[in-house]
């Protein structure tokens, strides 16, 4: 039975970000008594999605501040912990900042939640990036078959961002399995959708170019293969995990994949060009070959078994294209 969100007190950390703002919008639409926590108290994403909630400026890496907010001001039943470093390159440039935000921030939030008697569920943001490059790990057969990463496979990423998220998953496993706390983590793949401030993301960058009538630029060679999800499907995954944490102790401490059908960057851009109705071909510059031959595919059977059903990729891309077409003045590259 789905959790009734109407009137339920919920906290979203990282509420001002792209996914956080969309998650807030979904929770408000379902009637939640919603609160936010972020380093800032406003963002263009929140404004364009018309998210108006009490939003505290706080650093999740400060355990005293977080515990005080949860205990004395917010007292949530459910927490979605999305705050942390979200960019790979920025994490690599500032490892200490990544550890502070993602690792210290996660145990700070989990400890604050564990000391709160009314918490029924916490869902933490992990990442698809924890697995590494499938092509390097498992090879690429002549049949072109892609092996999918399952949650039980080894975590092989060694860069700062991926490692920080591996530690997040370890903390979730410890709190869920050893400390019997209702927490799980979500490893979702690349997502796209309304109110994304990062104009360099491939879906957003392509749409913005097409709306200007320009050839979309592919900075790689077009070969990287990944999954892509509409942000509303990612938000739905967060809600489903929270609902099941309140019902099934076997979910506690577990990671869950949220994937999308693997597709090359070139094929993804071609779909967006088709949706635009323009007669254009992408400009493949090959200036960034760091992910040439990259392959990633997430097996999301575990999450689907809980009732998660993402929409088809083309439908999600079409909805996103139409949203930016309607809101084209919102963000310029």
CSV table of C-alpha atoms in Angstrom, one decimal:
chain,number,residue,atom,x,y,z
A,1,UNK,CA,0.0,0.0,0.0
A,2,UNK,CA,1.4,3.4,-1.0
A,3,UNK,CA,2.2,5.9,1.7
A,4,UNK,CA,-0.2,8.7,2.0
A,5,UNK,CA,1.9,11.8,1.7
A,6,UNK,CA,-0.9,14.2,2.5
A,7,UNK,CA,0.0,16.2,5.7
A,8,UNK,CA,3.1,14.0,6.3
A,9,UNK,CA,6.1,16.1,7.5
A,10,UNK,CA,9.0,15.6,5.1
A,11,UNK,CA,12.5,17.1,4.8
A,12,UNK,CA,14.5,17.4,1.6
A,13,UNK,CA,18.2,18.2,1.9
A,14,UNK,CA,19.6,19.8,-1.2
A,15,UNK,CA,16.2,21.1,-1.9
A,16,UNK,CA,17.4,24.0,-4.1
A,17,UNK,CA,19.1,21.8,-6.7
A,18,UNK,CA,17.7,20.3,-9.9
A,19,UNK,CA,16.5,17.0,-8.6
A,20,UNK,CA,15.7,18.4,-5.1
A,21,UNK,CA,13.4,21.1,-6.5
A,22,UNK,CA,11.6,18.6,-8.7
A,23,UNK,CA,11.2,16.2,-5.8
A,24,UNK,CA,9.8,19.1,-3.7
A,25,UNK,CA,7.3,19.9,-6.5
A,26,UNK,CA,6.2,16.2,-6.6
A,27,UNK,CA,5.8,16.1,-2.8
A,28,UNK,CA,3.8,19.3,-2.7
A,29,UNK,CA,1.5,18.0,-5.4
A,30,UNK,CA,0.8,15.0,-3.1
A,31,UNK,CA,0.0,17.2,-0.2
A,32,UNK,CA,3.2,16.7,2.0
A,33,UNK,CA,4.0,19.1,4.8
A,34,UNK,CA,7.3,19.9,3.2
A,35,UNK,CA,10.5,21.5,4.5
A,36,UNK,CA,13.9,22.1,2.8
A,37,UNK,CA,17.5,22.4,3.8
A,38,UNK,CA,20.3,23.7,1.5
A,39,UNK,CA,23.3,26.1,1.6
A,40,UNK,CA,21.0,28.7,0.0
A,41,UNK,CA,17.4,29.7,0.6
A,42,UNK,CA,16.3,30.2,-3.0
A,43,UNK,CA,17.2,29.1,-6.5
A,44,UNK,CA,15.9,29.6,-10.1
A,45,UNK,CA,14.8,25.9,-10.0
A,46,UNK,CA,12.6,26.4,-7.0
A,47,UNK,CA,11.1,29.6,-8.5
A,48,UNK,CA,10.3,28.2,-11.9
A,49,UNK,CA,8.6,25.1,-10.4
A,50,UNK,CA,6.7,27.4,-8.0
A,51,UNK,CA,8.1,25.6,-4.9
A,52,UNK,CA,7.3,27.7,-1.8
A,53,UNK,CA,8.4,26.0,1.4
A,54,UNK,CA,10.2,26.8,4.6
A,55,UNK,CA,13.9,26.5,3.5
A,56,UNK,CA,16.7,26.7,6.0
A,57,UNK,CA,20.3,27.7,5.0
A,58,UNK,CA,22.4,25.1,6.7
A,59,UNK,CA,25.5,22.9,6.0
A,60,UNK,CA,24.7,19.2,6.3
A,61,UNK,CA,28.3,18.6,7.3
A,62,UNK,CA,27.6,20.4,10.6
A,63,UNK,CA,26.1,17.7,12.8
A,64,UNK,CA,25.2,20.1,15.6
A,65,UNK,CA,23.3,22.4,13.3
A,66,UNK,CA,21.6,19.5,11.5
A,67,UNK,CA,20.5,17.8,14.7
A,68,UNK,CA,19.2,21.1,16.1
A,69,UNK,CA,17.1,21.7,13.0
A,70,UNK,CA,15.6,18.2,12.9
A,71,UNK,CA,14.9,18.0,16.6
A,72,UNK,CA,13.7,21.5,17.4
A,73,UNK,CA,12.3,23.0,14.2
A,74,UNK,CA,11.4,20.5,11.6
A,75,UNK,CA,10.8,17.1,13.3
A,76,UNK,CA,10.2,15.2,10.0
A,77,UNK,CA,8.8,11.7,9.6
A,78,UNK,CA,10.6,11.1,6.2
A,79,UNK,CA,13.9,12.6,5.0
A,80,UNK,CA,15.3,12.6,1.5
A,81,UNK,CA,19.0,13.3,1.7
A,82,UNK,CA,20.1,14.8,-1.6
A,83,UNK,CA,22.6,17.3,-0.4
A,84,UNK,CA,26.3,16.8,-1.4
A,85,UNK,CA,28.7,17.4,-4.2
A,86,UNK,CA,27.0,16.6,-7.5
A,87,UNK,CA,29.7,17.2,-10.1
A,88,UNK,CA,32.5,14.8,-10.9
A,89,UNK,CA,35.0,17.4,-12.0
A,90,UNK,CA,34.4,19.7,-9.1
A,91,UNK,CA,34.9,16.8,-6.7
A,92,UNK,CA,38.1,15.9,-8.3
A,93,UNK,CA,39.4,19.5,-7.9
A,94,UNK,CA,38.4,19.6,-4.3
A,95,UNK,CA,38.5,16.2,-2.6
A,96,UNK,CA,38.2,17.5,0.9
A,97,UNK,CA,35.1,19.5,0.0
A,98,UNK,CA,33.6,16.3,-1.5
A,99,UNK,CA,34.3,14.3,1.6
A,100,UNK,CA,32.9,17.0,3.8
A,101,UNK,CA,29.7,17.5,1.8
A,102,UNK,CA,28.9,13.9,0.8
A,103,UNK,CA,30.5,11.7,3.4
A,104,UNK,CA,30.5,13.9,6.6
A,105,UNK,CA,27.2,15.3,5.4
A,106,UNK,CA,25.6,11.9,5.1
A,107,UNK,CA,26.6,10.5,8.6
A,108,UNK,CA,25.7,13.9,10.0
A,109,UNK,CA,22.1,13.6,8.6
A,110,UNK,CA,21.8,9.9,9.5
A,111,UNK,CA,22.9,10.5,13.1
A,112,UNK,CA,20.5,13.4,13.5
A,113,UNK,CA,17.7,11.2,12.1
A,114,UNK,CA,18.6,8.3,14.3
A,115,UNK,CA,18.3,10.4,17.4
A,116,UNK,CA,14.9,11.5,16.3
A,117,UNK,CA,12.1,9.3,17.5
A,118,UNK,CA,9.5,10.0,14.8
A,119,UNK,CA,11.7,9.2,11.7
A,120,UNK,CA,10.1,6.4,9.6
A,121,UNK,CA,12.3,6.5,6.5
A,122,UNK,CA,15.4,8.1,5.1
A,123,UNK,CA,16.5,7.8,1.4
A,124,UNK,CA,20.0,8.9,0.5
A,125,UNK,CA,21.3,9.9,-2.9
A,126,UNK,CA,24.0,7.7,-4.2
A,127,UNK,CA,25.0,7.5,-7.9
A,128,UNK,CA,25.3,5.3,-10.9
A,129,UNK,CA,29.0,6.4,-11.0
A,130,UNK,CA,30.0,4.0,-8.2
A,131,UNK,CA,30.3,1.1,-10.7
A,132,UNK,CA,32.8,2.4,-13.2
A,133,UNK,CA,33.2,1.7,-16.9
A,134,UNK,CA,31.5,-1.5,-18.0
A,135,UNK,CA,33.6,-1.7,-21.2
A,136,UNK,CA,36.8,-1.8,-19.1
A,137,UNK,CA,35.5,-4.2,-16.5
A,138,UNK,CA,33.6,-6.7,-18.6
A,139,UNK,CA,34.7,-6.1,-22.2
A,140,UNK,CA,32.5,-5.5,-25.2
A,141,UNK,CA,31.6,-8.6,-27.1
A,142,UNK,CA,31.2,-8.9,-30.9
A,143,UNK,CA,27.4,-9.3,-30.5
A,144,UNK,CA,27.2,-5.8,-28.9
A,145,UNK,CA,25.5,-7.2,-25.8
A,146,UNK,CA,25.7,-5.0,-22.7
A,147,UNK,CA,26.0,-6.6,-19.3
A,148,UNK,CA,24.0,-4.8,-16.7
A,149,UNK,CA,25.4,-3.6,-13.3
A,150,UNK,CA,23.4,-5.2,-10.5
A,151,UNK,CA,23.4,-3.8,-6.9
A,152,UNK,CA,25.5,-6.8,-5.7
A,153,UNK,CA,28.4,-6.1,-8.1
A,154,UNK,CA,31.6,-4.6,-6.9
A,155,UNK,CA,32.0,-0.8,-6.8
A,156,UNK,CA,35.0,-0.1,-9.0
A,157,UNK,CA,35.1,3.7,-9.5
A,158,UNK,CA,38.2,5.3,-8.1
A,159,UNK,CA,37.7,9.0,-8.7
A,160,UNK,CA,36.8,11.3,-5.9
A,161,UNK,CA,33.1,11.6,-6.7
A,162,UNK,CA,32.5,7.9,-7.2
A,163,UNK,CA,34.4,7.0,-4.1
A,164,UNK,CA,32.5,9.5,-2.0
A,165,UNK,CA,29.2,7.9,-3.1
A,166,UNK,CA,30.6,4.4,-2.4
A,167,UNK,CA,31.2,5.6,1.2
A,168,UNK,CA,27.6,6.9,1.3
A,169,UNK,CA,26.4,3.4,0.3
A,170,UNK,CA,28.6,1.9,3.0
A,171,UNK,CA,27.1,4.2,5.6
A,172,UNK,CA,23.6,3.3,4.5
A,173,UNK,CA,24.4,-0.4,4.7
A,174,UNK,CA,25.8,0.0,8.2
A,175,UNK,CA,22.9,2.1,9.5
A,176,UNK,CA,20.3,-0.1,7.9
A,177,UNK,CA,21.8,-3.6,8.6
A,178,UNK,CA,23.8,-3.1,11.8
A,179,UNK,CA,21.9,-0.2,13.5
A,180,UNK,CA,18.4,-1.3,12.3
A,181,UNK,CA,17.6,2.1,11.0
A,182,UNK,CA,15.1,2.6,8.1
A,183,UNK,CA,17.4,3.9,5.4
A,184,UNK,CA,18.1,3.0,1.8
A,185,UNK,CA,20.1,4.6,-1.1
A,186,UNK,CA,19.2,5.3,-4.7
A,187,UNK,CA,21.8,4.9,-7.5
A,188,UNK,CA,20.1,6.7,-10.4
A,189,UNK,CA,21.6,7.3,-13.8
A,190,UNK,CA,21.8,10.6,-15.7
A,191,UNK,CA,18.6,12.5,-15.5
A,192,UNK,CA,17.0,15.3,-17.4
A,193,UNK,CA,13.9,17.5,-17.1
A,194,UNK,CA,12.5,20.8,-16.1
A,195,UNK,CA,14.5,23.4,-14.1
A,196,UNK,CA,18.0,22.1,-14.7
A,197,UNK,CA,20.5,24.9,-14.1
A,198,UNK,CA,23.3,23.0,-15.7
A,199,UNK,CA,23.1,24.0,-19.4
A,200,UNK,CA,26.1,21.7,-20.2
A,201,UNK,CA,24.2,18.5,-19.6
A,202,UNK,CA,23.8,16.8,-23.0
A,203,UNK,CA,20.0,16.7,-23.0
A,204,UNK,CA,19.6,20.3,-21.9
A,205,UNK,CA,22.4,21.6,-24.1
A,206,UNK,CA,21.0,19.9,-27.1
A,207,UNK,CA,17.5,21.2,-26.5
A,208,UNK,CA,18.7,24.8,-26.0
A,209,UNK,CA,20.7,24.6,-29.3
A,210,UNK,CA,17.7,23.3,-31.2
A,211,UNK,CA,15.4,26.0,-29.8
A,212,UNK,CA,17.8,28.5,-31.2
A,213,UNK,CA,17.8,26.7,-34.5
A,214,UNK,CA,21.5,25.7,-34.2
A,215,UNK,CA,23.3,22.4,-34.7
A,216,UNK,CA,23.7,20.7,-31.3
A,217,UNK,CA,27.3,20.2,-30.3
A,218,UNK,CA,28.6,16.8,-29.1
A,219,UNK,CA,31.9,17.4,-27.4
A,220,UNK,CA,32.7,13.7,-27.3
A,221,UNK,CA,32.9,11.4,-30.3
A,222,UNK,CA,29.3,10.4,-29.7
A,223,UNK,CA,30.2,6.9,-28.6
A,224,UNK,CA,29.6,6.9,-24.8
A,225,UNK,CA,26.7,4.6,-23.9
A,226,UNK,CA,24.6,5.4,-20.8
A,227,UNK,CA,21.1,5.3,-19.5
A,228,UNK,CA,19.0,8.5,-19.1
A,229,UNK,CA,15.9,9.0,-17.0
A,230,UNK,CA,13.3,11.8,-16.8
A,231,UNK,CA,13.7,13.6,-13.4
A,232,UNK,CA,10.1,12.8,-12.5
A,233,UNK,CA,10.9,9.1,-12.7
A,234,UNK,CA,13.9,9.6,-10.4
A,235,UNK,CA,11.7,11.5,-7.9
A,236,UNK,CA,9.1,8.7,-8.1
A,237,UNK,CA,11.9,6.2,-7.2
A,238,UNK,CA,12.7,8.2,-4.1
A,239,UNK,CA,9.1,8.2,-3.0
A,240,UNK,CA,8.7,4.4,-3.6
A,241,UNK,CA,11.8,3.6,-1.6
A,242,UNK,CA,10.5,5.8,1.3
A,243,UNK,CA,7.1,4.1,1.2
A,244,UNK,CA,8.7,0.6,1.3
A,245,UNK,CA,11.1,1.5,4.1
A,246,UNK,CA,8.0,2.1,6.3
A,247,UNK,CA,6.6,-1.4,5.4
A,248,UNK,CA,9.5,-3.8,4.7
A,249,UNK,CA,12.6,-4.2,6.9
A,250,UNK,CA,14.3,-6.1,4.2
A,251,UNK,CA,14.7,-2.8,2.2
A,252,UNK,CA,16.7,-1.2,5.1
A,253,UNK,CA,20.4,-0.7,4.3
A,254,UNK,CA,20.0,-1.6,0.6
A,255,UNK,CA,21.1,0.3,-2.5
A,256,UNK,CA,18.7,0.4,-5.5
A,257,UNK,CA,19.5,1.1,-9.1
A,258,UNK,CA,17.3,3.3,-11.2
A,259,UNK,CA,18.4,3.0,-14.8
A,260,UNK,CA,17.2,3.8,-18.2
A,261,UNK,CA,17.7,2.0,-21.6
A,262,UNK,CA,21.4,2.3,-22.6
A,263,UNK,CA,21.8,4.6,-25.6
A,264,UNK,CA,24.8,6.3,-27.2
A,265,UNK,CA,25.2,10.1,-27.0
A,266,UNK,CA,24.8,10.3,-30.7
A,267,UNK,CA,21.6,8.3,-30.8
A,268,UNK,CA,20.2,10.4,-27.9
A,269,UNK,CA,20.9,13.6,-29.7
A,270,UNK,CA,19.4,12.2,-32.9
A,271,UNK,CA,16.1,11.6,-31.0
A,272,UNK,CA,16.0,15.2,-29.8
A,273,UNK,CA,16.6,16.4,-33.3
A,274,UNK,CA,13.7,14.3,-34.6
A,275,UNK,CA,11.5,15.7,-31.8
A,276,UNK,CA,12.4,19.3,-32.9
A,277,UNK,CA,11.4,18.7,-36.4
A,278,UNK,CA,14.5,20.4,-37.7
A,279,UNK,CA,16.7,19.2,-40.5
A,280,UNK,CA,20.0,19.4,-38.7
A,281,UNK,CA,23.0,17.1,-38.0
A,282,UNK,CA,25.1,17.4,-34.8
A,283,UNK,CA,28.5,19.0,-34.7
A,284,UNK,CA,30.7,16.2,-33.3
A,285,UNK,CA,33.9,18.0,-32.1
A,286,UNK,CA,35.6,15.1,-30.3
A,287,UNK,CA,37.3,17.6,-28.1
A,288,UNK,CA,36.6,15.5,-25.0
A,289,UNK,CA,37.5,11.9,-25.5
A,290,UNK,CA,37.7,11.0,-21.8
A,291,UNK,CA,34.7,8.8,-22.1
A,292,UNK,CA,35.2,7.4,-25.5
A,293,UNK,CA,34.0,3.8,-25.6
A,294,UNK,CA,32.3,4.2,-22.1
A,295,UNK,CA,29.5,1.8,-21.5
A,296,UNK,CA,27.1,1.7,-18.6
A,297,UNK,CA,23.8,-0.1,-18.0
A,298,UNK,CA,22.0,-0.5,-14.7
A,299,UNK,CA,19.9,-3.5,-13.8
A,300,UNK,CA,16.9,-2.0,-12.0
A,301,UNK,CA,14.9,-5.2,-11.4
A,302,UNK,CA,15.1,-4.7,-7.6
A,303,UNK,CA,13.4,-1.3,-7.9
A,304,UNK,CA,10.9,-2.3,-10.4
A,305,UNK,CA,9.8,-5.2,-8.1
A,306,UNK,CA,8.7,-2.5,-5.7
A,307,UNK,CA,6.4,-1.0,-8.3
A,308,UNK,CA,8.6,1.6,-10.0
A,309,UNK,CA,7.8,2.0,-13.7
A,310,UNK,CA,9.7,4.7,-15.6
A,311,UNK,CA,8.2,6.2,-18.7
A,312,UNK,CA,9.7,5.4,-22.2
A,313,UNK,CA,12.8,7.5,-23.0
A,314,UNK,CA,11.3,9.2,-26.0
A,315,UNK,CA,8.3,10.3,-24.0
A,316,UNK,CA,10.4,11.8,-21.3
A,317,UNK,CA,12.6,13.6,-23.8
A,318,UNK,CA,9.5,14.9,-25.6
A,319,UNK,CA,8.0,16.3,-22.4
A,320,UNK,CA,11.3,17.9,-21.5
A,321,UNK,CA,11.7,19.5,-25.0
A,322,UNK,CA,8.2,20.9,-24.7
A,323,UNK,CA,8.8,22.3,-21.2
A,324,UNK,CA,11.9,24.2,-22.4
A,325,UNK,CA,10.1,25.3,-25.5
A,326,UNK,CA,7.5,26.8,-23.2
A,327,UNK,CA,10.0,28.2,-20.8
A,328,UNK,CA,12.8,29.1,-23.2
A,329,UNK,CA,13.4,32.5,-21.6
A,330,UNK,CA,14.1,30.8,-18.2
A,331,UNK,CA,17.7,29.8,-18.8
A,332,UNK,CA,20.1,30.9,-21.5
A,333,UNK,CA,23.4,29.0,-22.0
